[in-house]
């Protein structure tokens, strides 16, 4: 989203600013949440996938790693007023680690032109959501031992409709944001 000239390498300052902005957006999106048993519903997946699409796979996944590192250091960046190791080993761990892979996949697809078309961007974001769900489901089912049925009931099913809405919102907003940035660049 930060315009560069063709062939210009991503500078360290640019990367630092974008990672800081992205991790701040992640922290803010975590605070908009609906508490549910085990895993809260937040705006984080929308932000993860939008960052992936806007930043590309390298910077997008680096932003998610920075976000997780900030939380691991104790900064209250996760859902609720929490930071530290507990969210990274508790019920939300799979989803949090899935953010890195989802930003990677969405960014990789965006770099191949999937961010220039609403339908393709929706599909790229859907792939990202599926990755987050697989990671979260796997951790709930096997990491903390809920089993497949309960993990599906508390960790996937309640989030499907919201994910479709977030995909649609992200797929419509990204091209609009790009047009604004392209006009300024």
GROMACS .gro file of C-alpha atoms in nm, residues 21-87:
model
   67
   21UNK     CA    1   0.115  -0.003   1.150
   22UNK     CA    2  -0.002  -0.357   1.071
   23UNK     CA    3   0.063  -0.490   1.420
   24UNK     CA    4  -0.115  -0.187   1.569
   25UNK     CA    5  -0.416  -0.260   1.347
   26UNK     CA    6  -0.403  -0.622   1.462
   27UNK     CA    7  -0.405  -0.512   1.827
   28UNK     CA    8  -0.700  -0.279   1.765
   29UNK     CA    9  -0.891  -0.547   1.575
   30UNK     CA   10  -0.841  -0.787   1.867
   31UNK     CA   11  -1.011  -0.543   2.102
   32UNK     CA   12  -1.330  -0.548   1.891
   33UNK     CA   13  -1.451  -0.885   2.010
   34UNK     CA   14  -1.750  -1.089   2.104
   35UNK     CA   15  -1.651  -1.322   2.389
   36UNK     CA   16  -1.747  -1.683   2.318
   37UNK     CA   17  -1.642  -2.002   2.497
   38UNK     CA   18  -1.285  -2.095   2.409
   39UNK     CA   19  -1.231  -1.852   2.117
   40UNK     CA   20  -1.366  -1.495   2.091
   41UNK     CA   21  -1.500  -1.357   1.763
   42UNK     CA   22  -1.286  -1.060   1.657
   43UNK     CA   23  -1.205  -0.851   1.350
   44UNK     CA   24  -0.854  -0.995   1.344
   45UNK     CA   25  -0.905  -1.229   1.050
   46UNK     CA   26  -1.028  -0.940   0.834
   47UNK     CA   27  -0.715  -0.743   0.924
   48UNK     CA   28  -0.481  -1.043   0.877
   49UNK     CA   29  -0.612  -1.111   0.529
   50UNK     CA   30  -0.620  -0.744   0.431
   51UNK     CA   31  -0.261  -0.700   0.548
   52UNK     CA   32  -0.160  -1.008   0.351
   53UNK     CA   33  -0.329  -0.874   0.037
   54UNK     CA   34  -0.193  -0.522   0.082
   55UNK     CA   35   0.162  -0.604   0.195
   56UNK     CA   36   0.234  -0.923   0.004
   57UNK     CA   37   0.352  -1.252   0.147
   58UNK     CA   38   0.688  -1.142   0.288
   59UNK     CA   39   0.584  -0.827   0.469
   60UNK     CA   40   0.240  -0.964   0.556
   61UNK     CA   41   0.375  -1.273   0.730
   62UNK     CA   42   0.654  -1.067   0.893
   63UNK     CA   43   0.385  -0.838   1.035
   64UNK     CA   44   0.200  -1.134   1.186
   65UNK     CA   45   0.523  -1.268   1.336
   66UNK     CA   46   0.592  -0.923   1.486
   67UNK     CA   47   0.238  -0.915   1.626
   68UNK     CA   48   0.282  -1.256   1.791
   69UNK     CA   49   0.623  -1.151   1.927
   70UNK     CA   50   0.473  -0.835   2.078
   71UNK     CA   51   0.210  -1.046   2.250
   72UNK     CA   52   0.467  -1.301   2.369
   73UNK     CA   53   0.665  -1.014   2.526
   74UNK     CA   54   0.360  -0.929   2.735
   75UNK     CA   55   0.210  -0.639   2.540
   76UNK     CA   56  -0.172  -0.656   2.564
   77UNK     CA   57  -0.229  -0.702   2.190
   78UNK     CA   58  -0.449  -1.012   2.195
   79UNK     CA   59  -0.829  -1.029   2.241
   80UNK     CA   60  -0.921  -0.894   2.581
   81UNK     CA   61  -0.662  -0.713   2.791
   82UNK     CA   62  -0.405  -0.990   2.754
   83UNK     CA   63  -0.054  -1.048   2.638
   84UNK     CA   64   0.207  -1.301   2.733
   85UNK     CA   65   0.253  -1.666   2.657
   86UNK     CA   66  -0.091  -1.791   2.774
   87UNK     CA   67  -0.280  -1.703   2.450
   0.00000   0.00000   0.00000
